[in-house]
Amino acid sequence: MDFEVTTYHTLMAFWFLFVLLQTFCMVVIKQKSLQRIHDYPMGPQKLYIPKSIAWKLISVPAIPSILYFFWTAKETTALALNDPGLVFVCLYCLHYSYRTFVFPYRIRVKEQRYSIILIFITWTYYIPMGYFLGHHFASTEIVETHLQSPIFWLGLFIFMLGLAGNIVHDEILVRLRTGPSKTYKIPNKGLFRYTSNAHYFSEIVEWAGFLILSLSLPALLHFLAVFILMIPQAMKTHRWYKNYFGERYPSNRKALIPFVF
């Protein structure tokens, strides 16, 4: 089977190199106080906004971008509910509906502030990814029977398992900050017993499921990008926990993948 390299594939390659560059920058930047990624200084203080507002803006482009590019790349305006591409788009939107419209309203740590520059950097991820996925799912012919295939149902199960894990572990972190105390606590429920970043790990599982159910090149790119970008964030968070809690922090807990890494 011949594979023709198009402008679309070239853009994906350059975008992935940009992701690798971002990851490299996050790895080499060293802060003496071991801050997490969002604590890095980015511009003057007047560009900083409350965390609760920042999280409402960070993933805003994800849904409209994939919907726009999916719609504009469709050869017909008639959409069928059994269109595999439309199903894939809806699953993608399901995740970012939670991330955009639910999670930000659960955050209770309002004294933290994020740089607007960080928000714009995240948009350089969501908008191109919306194009890669939306264009592919609209322009690639996928047989309707794919939605009845074992590989689709396996991927859907893994995707929903990862999404549920993401929500559950986000809630565990949120509930650690209930009450008048503003001090950090060690999360000890769910997969947090084995990894410092159970919510990150759950999202990796989620996008692995998305890759399996869609069997597409941009879904592979999305999974790899999420995985790669989360590695330095997970390492920084893990080190921050160990530095903050000292000997009280479980020594057998991994940074990202339970029992492995």
mmCIF file of C-alpha atoms in Angstrom:
data_model
loop_
_atom_site.group_PDB
_atom_site.id
_atom_site.type_symbol
_atom_site.label_atom_id
_atom_site.label_comp_id
_atom_site.label_asym_id
_atom_site.label_seq_id
_atom_site.Cartn_x
_atom_site.Cartn_y
_atom_site.Cartn_z
ATOM 1 C CA MET A 1 0.000 0.000 0.000
ATOM 2 C CA ASP A 2 1.493 3.328 -1.115
ATOM 3 C CA PHE A 3 1.691 6.170 1.348
ATOM 4 C CA GLU A 4 1.741 9.652 -0.114
ATOM 5 C CA VAL A 5 3.282 12.400 1.988
ATOM 6 C CA THR A 6 1.067 15.473 1.715
ATOM 7 C CA THR A 7 1.131 18.977 3.152
ATOM 8 C CA TYR A 8 -1.148 17.632 5.877
ATOM 9 C CA HIS A 9 1.482 15.078 6.932
ATOM 10 C CA THR A 10 4.255 17.668 6.715
ATOM 11 C CA LEU A 11 2.340 19.977 9.049
ATOM 12 C CA MET A 12 1.876 17.112 11.496
ATOM 13 C CA ALA A 13 5.603 16.382 11.418
ATOM 14 C CA PHE A 14 6.579 20.010 12.071
ATOM 15 C CA TRP A 15 3.955 20.313 14.808
ATOM 16 C CA PHE A 16 5.259 17.177 16.519
ATOM 17 C CA LEU A 17 8.785 18.592 16.411
ATOM 18 C CA PHE A 18 7.381 21.687 18.118
ATOM 19 C CA VAL A 19 5.898 19.438 20.835
ATOM 20 C CA LEU A 20 9.286 17.785 21.302
ATOM 21 C CA LEU A 21 10.900 21.227 21.587
ATOM 22 C CA GLN A 22 8.401 22.224 24.291
ATOM 23 C CA THR A 23 9.124 18.994 26.146
ATOM 24 C CA PHE A 24 12.878 19.582 25.900
ATOM 25 C CA CYS A 25 12.468 23.089 27.316
ATOM 26 C CA MET A 26 10.430 21.754 30.240
ATOM 27 C CA VAL A 27 13.085 19.132 30.971
ATOM 28 C CA VAL A 28 16.121 21.423 30.885
ATOM 29 C CA ILE A 29 14.566 24.281 32.859
ATOM 30 C CA LYS A 30 15.590 23.778 36.463
ATOM 31 C CA GLN A 31 14.057 25.704 39.314
ATOM 32 C CA LYS A 32 15.816 25.645 42.657
ATOM 33 C CA SER A 33 12.479 25.286 44.485
ATOM 34 C CA LEU A 34 11.333 22.446 42.167
ATOM 35 C CA GLN A 35 8.197 24.240 41.023
ATOM 36 C CA ARG A 36 5.716 22.438 38.877
ATOM 37 C CA ILE A 37 5.341 23.418 35.224
ATOM 38 C CA HIS A 38 2.613 26.005 35.738
ATOM 39 C CA ASP A 39 4.742 27.711 38.411
ATOM 40 C CA TYR A 40 7.444 28.729 35.954
ATOM 41 C CA PRO A 41 7.671 32.529 35.634
ATOM 42 C CA MET A 42 6.123 33.602 32.324
ATOM 43 C CA GLY A 43 5.918 37.345 31.898
ATOM 44 C CA PRO A 44 5.036 40.148 34.337
ATOM 45 C CA GLN A 45 2.531 39.656 37.160
ATOM 46 C CA LYS A 46 -0.101 41.733 35.369
ATOM 47 C CA LEU A 47 -0.380 38.881 32.853
ATOM 48 C CA TYR A 48 -1.373 36.415 35.582
ATOM 49 C CA ILE A 49 -4.993 35.453 36.224
ATOM 50 C CA PRO A 50 -6.629 33.229 38.901
ATOM 51 C CA LYS A 51 -6.315 29.492 38.378
ATOM 52 C CA SER A 52 -10.090 29.010 38.326
ATOM 53 C CA ILE A 53 -10.367 31.384 35.343
ATOM 54 C CA ALA A 54 -7.263 30.063 33.594
ATOM 55 C CA TRP A 55 -8.571 26.502 33.566
ATOM 56 C CA LYS A 56 -11.771 27.691 31.887
ATOM 57 C CA LEU A 57 -9.686 29.182 29.074
ATOM 58 C CA ILE A 58 -6.896 26.636 28.621
ATOM 59 C CA SER A 59 -8.859 24.011 26.666
ATOM 60 C CA VAL A 60 -11.505 26.323 25.150
ATOM 61 C CA PRO A 61 -10.283 25.875 21.516
ATOM 62 C CA ALA A 62 -10.339 22.061 21.648
ATOM 63 C CA ILE A 63 -14.021 21.507 20.851
ATOM 64 C CA PRO A 64 -14.697 24.321 18.337
ATOM 65 C CA SER A 65 -11.480 23.573 16.427
ATOM 66 C CA ILE A 66 -12.208 19.873 15.817
ATOM 67 C CA LEU A 67 -15.871 20.616 15.004
ATOM 68 C CA TYR A 68 -14.918 23.365 12.552
ATOM 69 C CA PHE A 69 -12.293 21.357 10.697
ATOM 70 C CA PHE A 70 -14.480 18.246 10.658
ATOM 71 C CA TRP A 71 -17.407 20.198 9.216
ATOM 72 C CA THR A 72 -15.388 22.096 6.606
ATOM 73 C CA ALA A 73 -13.591 18.947 5.397
ATOM 74 C CA LYS A 74 -16.834 16.981 4.967
ATOM 75 C CA GLU A 75 -17.814 16.528 1.334
ATOM 76 C CA THR A 76 -21.469 16.590 2.333
ATOM 77 C CA THR A 77 -23.352 18.550 4.980
ATOM 78 C CA ALA A 78 -25.491 15.495 5.777
ATOM 79 C CA LEU A 79 -24.273 13.827 8.942
ATOM 80 C CA ALA A 80 -25.277 10.292 9.927
ATOM 81 C CA LEU A 81 -25.214 9.167 13.543
ATOM 82 C CA ASN A 82 -23.550 5.927 12.462
ATOM 83 C CA ASP A 83 -20.678 7.813 10.803
ATOM 84 C CA PRO A 84 -17.534 6.507 12.580
ATOM 85 C CA GLY A 85 -15.760 9.833 12.069
ATOM 86 C CA LEU A 86 -18.574 11.694 13.804
ATOM 87 C CA VAL A 87 -18.490 9.197 16.681
ATOM 88 C CA PHE A 88 -14.740 9.746 17.103
ATOM 89 C CA VAL A 89 -15.227 13.511 17.116
ATOM 90 C CA CYS A 90 -17.972 13.222 19.751
ATOM 91 C CA LEU A 91 -15.734 11.115 22.007
ATOM 92 C CA TYR A 92 -12.963 13.692 21.695
ATOM 93 C CA CYS A 93 -15.459 16.429 22.575
ATOM 94 C CA LEU A 94 -16.697 14.366 25.525
ATOM 95 C CA HIS A 95 -13.289 14.552 27.167
ATOM 96 C CA TYR A 96 -12.866 18.261 26.572
ATOM 97 C CA SER A 97 -16.422 19.017 27.650
ATOM 98 C CA TYR A 98 -15.405 17.684 31.053
ATOM 99 C CA ARG A 99 -12.073 19.506 30.950
ATOM 100 C CA THR A 100 -13.634 22.825 29.891
ATOM 101 C CA PHE A 101 -17.102 22.929 31.459
ATOM 102 C CA VAL A 102 -16.896 20.691 34.551
ATOM 103 C CA PHE A 103 -13.392 20.502 35.979
ATOM 104 C CA PRO A 104 -12.721 24.288 36.213
ATOM 105 C CA TYR A 105 -15.799 24.695 38.412
ATOM 106 C CA ARG A 106 -14.553 22.015 40.804
ATOM 107 C CA ILE A 107 -11.239 23.772 41.489
ATOM 108 C CA ARG A 108 -11.142 25.169 45.011
ATOM 109 C CA VAL A 109 -7.588 26.511 45.075
ATOM 110 C CA LYS A 110 -8.298 30.026 43.863
ATOM 111 C CA GLU A 111 -5.223 31.754 45.252
ATOM 112 C CA GLN A 112 -2.958 30.226 42.598
ATOM 113 C CA ARG A 113 -2.445 32.241 39.422
ATOM 114 C CA TYR A 114 -1.499 31.203 35.885
ATOM 115 C CA SER A 115 0.191 33.249 33.184
ATOM 116 C CA ILE A 116 -1.841 34.160 30.098
ATOM 117 C CA ILE A 117 1.255 33.201 28.099
ATOM 118 C CA LEU A 118 0.847 29.611 29.320
ATOM 119 C CA ILE A 119 -2.754 29.627 28.074
ATOM 120 C CA PHE A 120 -1.674 30.751 24.598
ATOM 121 C CA ILE A 121 1.005 28.037 24.548
ATOM 122 C CA THR A 122 -1.627 25.374 25.253
ATOM 123 C CA TRP A 123 -3.728 26.746 22.389
ATOM 124 C CA THR A 124 -0.852 25.909 20.027
ATOM 125 C CA TYR A 125 -1.668 22.311 20.930
ATOM 126 C CA TYR A 126 -5.457 22.230 20.781
ATOM 127 C CA ILE A 127 -6.033 24.160 17.555
ATOM 128 C CA PRO A 128 -3.620 22.171 15.347
ATOM 129 C CA MET A 129 -4.775 18.912 16.922
ATOM 130 C CA GLY A 130 -8.375 19.864 16.150
ATOM 131 C CA TYR A 131 -7.311 20.299 12.538
ATOM 132 C CA PHE A 132 -5.389 17.016 12.326
ATOM 133 C CA LEU A 133 -8.166 14.942 13.868
ATOM 134 C CA GLY A 134 -11.144 16.768 12.363
ATOM 135 C CA HIS A 135 -9.720 16.778 8.843
ATOM 136 C CA HIS A 136 -8.766 13.108 9.015
ATOM 137 C CA PHE A 137 -12.088 11.868 10.397
ATOM 138 C CA ALA A 138 -14.004 13.885 7.787
ATOM 139 C CA SER A 139 -11.915 13.059 4.727
ATOM 140 C CA THR A 140 -11.031 9.419 5.422
ATOM 141 C CA GLU A 141 -13.526 6.779 4.394
ATOM 142 C CA ILE A 142 -14.225 4.534 7.385
ATOM 143 C CA VAL A 143 -16.644 1.653 6.947
ATOM 144 C CA GLU A 144 -19.736 1.810 9.171
ATOM 145 C CA THR A 145 -19.140 -1.747 10.353
ATOM 146 C CA HIS A 146 -16.055 -0.504 12.205
ATOM 147 C CA LEU A 147 -18.379 0.598 15.016
ATOM 148 C CA GLN A 148 -19.384 -3.042 15.510
ATOM 149 C CA SER A 149 -15.829 -4.388 15.433
ATOM 150 C CA PRO A 150 -14.130 -5.836 18.543
ATOM 151 C CA ILE A 151 -11.243 -3.369 18.186
ATOM 152 C CA PHE A 152 -13.635 -0.418 18.412
ATOM 153 C CA TRP A 153 -15.369 -1.768 21.523
ATOM 154 C CA LEU A 154 -12.040 -2.607 23.156
ATOM 155 C CA GLY A 155 -10.788 0.913 22.489
ATOM 156 C CA LEU A 156 -14.065 2.434 23.689
ATOM 157 C CA PHE A 157 -13.850 0.466 26.940
ATOM 158 C CA ILE A 158 -10.275 1.633 27.552
ATOM 159 C CA PHE A 159 -11.208 5.213 26.628
ATOM 160 C CA MET A 160 -14.161 5.305 29.042
ATOM 161 C CA LEU A 161 -12.073 3.625 31.750
ATOM 162 C CA GLY A 162 -9.419 6.307 31.364
ATOM 163 C CA LEU A 163 -12.006 9.110 31.350
ATOM 164 C CA ALA A 164 -13.622 7.739 34.522
ATOM 165 C CA GLY A 165 -10.196 7.442 36.141
ATOM 166 C CA ASN A 166 -9.396 11.012 35.148
ATOM 167 C CA ILE A 167 -12.591 12.318 36.747
ATOM 168 C CA VAL A 168 -12.230 10.205 39.899
ATOM 169 C CA HIS A 169 -8.624 11.170 40.537
ATOM 170 C CA ASP A 170 -9.309 14.840 39.830
ATOM 171 C CA GLU A 171 -12.013 14.645 42.495
ATOM 172 C CA ILE A 172 -9.591 13.038 44.949
ATOM 173 C CA LEU A 173 -7.225 15.986 44.515
ATOM 174 C CA VAL A 174 -10.060 18.509 44.829
ATOM 175 C CA ARG A 175 -11.301 16.983 48.089
ATOM 176 C CA LEU A 176 -7.836 17.176 49.633
ATOM 177 C CA ARG A 177 -8.265 20.949 49.819
ATOM 178 C CA THR A 178 -11.699 21.028 51.468
ATOM 179 C CA GLY A 179 -12.057 22.883 54.754
ATOM 180 C CA PRO A 180 -10.276 25.965 56.072
ATOM 181 C CA SER A 181 -6.774 24.513 55.809
ATOM 182 C CA LYS A 182 -4.701 25.638 52.813
ATOM 183 C CA THR A 183 -1.884 23.150 53.372
ATOM 184 C CA TYR A 184 -1.203 20.374 50.890
ATOM 185 C CA LYS A 185 -1.993 16.781 51.801
ATOM 186 C CA ILE A 186 -0.683 13.509 50.429
ATOM 187 C CA PRO A 187 -3.251 11.807 48.139
ATOM 188 C CA ASN A 188 -3.613 8.182 49.212
ATOM 189 C CA LYS A 189 -6.699 6.919 47.388
ATOM 190 C CA GLY A 190 -7.160 5.153 44.068
ATOM 191 C CA LEU A 191 -4.089 4.931 41.868
ATOM 192 C CA PHE A 192 -2.448 7.683 43.902
ATOM 193 C CA ARG A 193 -1.246 4.865 46.149
ATOM 194 C CA TYR A 194 1.058 3.834 43.286
ATOM 195 C CA THR A 195 1.757 7.033 41.337
ATOM 196 C CA SER A 196 2.043 10.719 42.149
ATOM 197 C CA ASN A 197 0.089 11.567 39.005
ATOM 198 C CA ALA A 198 -2.843 9.163 38.790
ATOM 199 C CA HIS A 199 -4.865 11.777 36.884
ATOM 200 C CA TYR A 200 -2.140 12.069 34.238
ATOM 201 C CA PHE A 201 -1.856 8.289 33.961
ATOM 202 C CA SER A 202 -5.635 7.993 33.548
ATOM 203 C CA GLU A 203 -5.574 10.490 30.691
ATOM 204 C CA ILE A 204 -2.797 8.547 28.975
ATOM 205 C CA VAL A 205 -4.950 5.409 29.245
ATOM 206 C CA GLU A 206 -7.885 7.373 27.857
ATOM 207 C CA TRP A 207 -6.025 8.487 24.728
ATOM 208 C CA ALA A 208 -4.548 5.027 24.261
ATOM 209 C CA GLY A 209 -8.148 3.812 24.056
ATOM 210 C CA PHE A 210 -8.946 6.573 21.575
ATOM 211 C CA LEU A 211 -6.036 5.430 19.412
ATOM 212 C CA ILE A 212 -7.256 1.826 19.488
ATOM 213 C CA LEU A 213 -10.894 2.626 18.674
ATOM 214 C CA SER A 214 -10.052 4.994 15.803
ATOM 215 C CA LEU A 215 -6.879 3.362 14.425
ATOM 216 C CA SER A 216 -5.785 6.672 12.927
ATOM 217 C CA LEU A 217 -2.465 8.449 12.448
ATOM 218 C CA PRO A 218 -3.529 11.739 14.126
ATOM 219 C CA ALA A 219 -4.866 9.766 17.111
ATOM 220 C CA LEU A 220 -1.422 8.153 17.396
ATOM 221 C CA LEU A 221 0.142 11.617 17.208
ATOM 222 C CA HIS A 222 -2.234 12.874 19.899
ATOM 223 C CA PHE A 223 -1.457 9.932 22.201
ATOM 224 C CA LEU A 224 2.307 10.329 21.784
ATOM 225 C CA ALA A 225 2.144 14.100 22.301
ATOM 226 C CA VAL A 226 0.057 13.778 25.481
ATOM 227 C CA PHE A 227 2.386 11.077 26.806
ATOM 228 C CA ILE A 228 5.570 13.000 26.002
ATOM 229 C CA LEU A 229 4.318 16.323 27.375
ATOM 230 C CA MET A 230 3.172 14.694 30.610
ATOM 231 C CA ILE A 231 6.537 13.101 31.383
ATOM 232 C CA PRO A 232 8.356 16.296 32.504
ATOM 233 C CA GLN A 233 5.212 17.549 34.256
ATOM 234 C CA ALA A 234 4.890 14.262 36.141
ATOM 235 C CA MET A 235 8.567 14.283 37.079
ATOM 236 C CA LYS A 236 8.377 17.865 38.364
ATOM 237 C CA THR A 237 5.225 17.150 40.368
ATOM 238 C CA HIS A 238 6.748 13.978 41.816
ATOM 239 C CA ARG A 239 9.884 15.821 42.883
ATOM 240 C CA TRP A 240 7.786 18.656 44.308
ATOM 241 C CA TYR A 241 5.807 16.194 46.426
ATOM 242 C CA LYS A 242 9.006 14.558 47.721
ATOM 243 C CA ASN A 243 10.578 17.928 48.457
ATOM 244 C CA TYR A 244 7.454 19.289 50.196
ATOM 245 C CA PHE A 245 6.597 16.235 52.308
ATOM 246 C CA GLY A 246 10.102 14.821 52.793
ATOM 247 C CA GLU A 247 10.256 11.419 54.478
ATOM 248 C CA ARG A 248 6.473 11.374 54.924
ATOM 249 C CA TYR A 249 6.005 10.833 51.185
ATOM 250 C CA PRO A 250 5.817 7.119 50.192
ATOM 251 C CA SER A 251 9.160 6.052 48.778
ATOM 252 C CA ASN A 252 7.676 3.327 46.558
ATOM 253 C CA ARG A 253 5.358 5.688 44.674
ATOM 254 C CA LYS A 254 6.223 6.198 41.000
ATOM 255 C CA ALA A 255 6.100 9.482 39.079
ATOM 256 C CA LEU A 256 3.655 8.516 36.325
ATOM 257 C CA ILE A 257 3.077 4.843 35.467
ATOM 258 C CA PRO A 258 2.247 2.613 38.482
ATOM 259 C CA PHE A 259 4.997 0.087 39.328
ATOM 260 C CA VAL A 260 7.013 1.122 36.247
ATOM 261 C CA PHE A 261 7.977 4.811 35.969
#
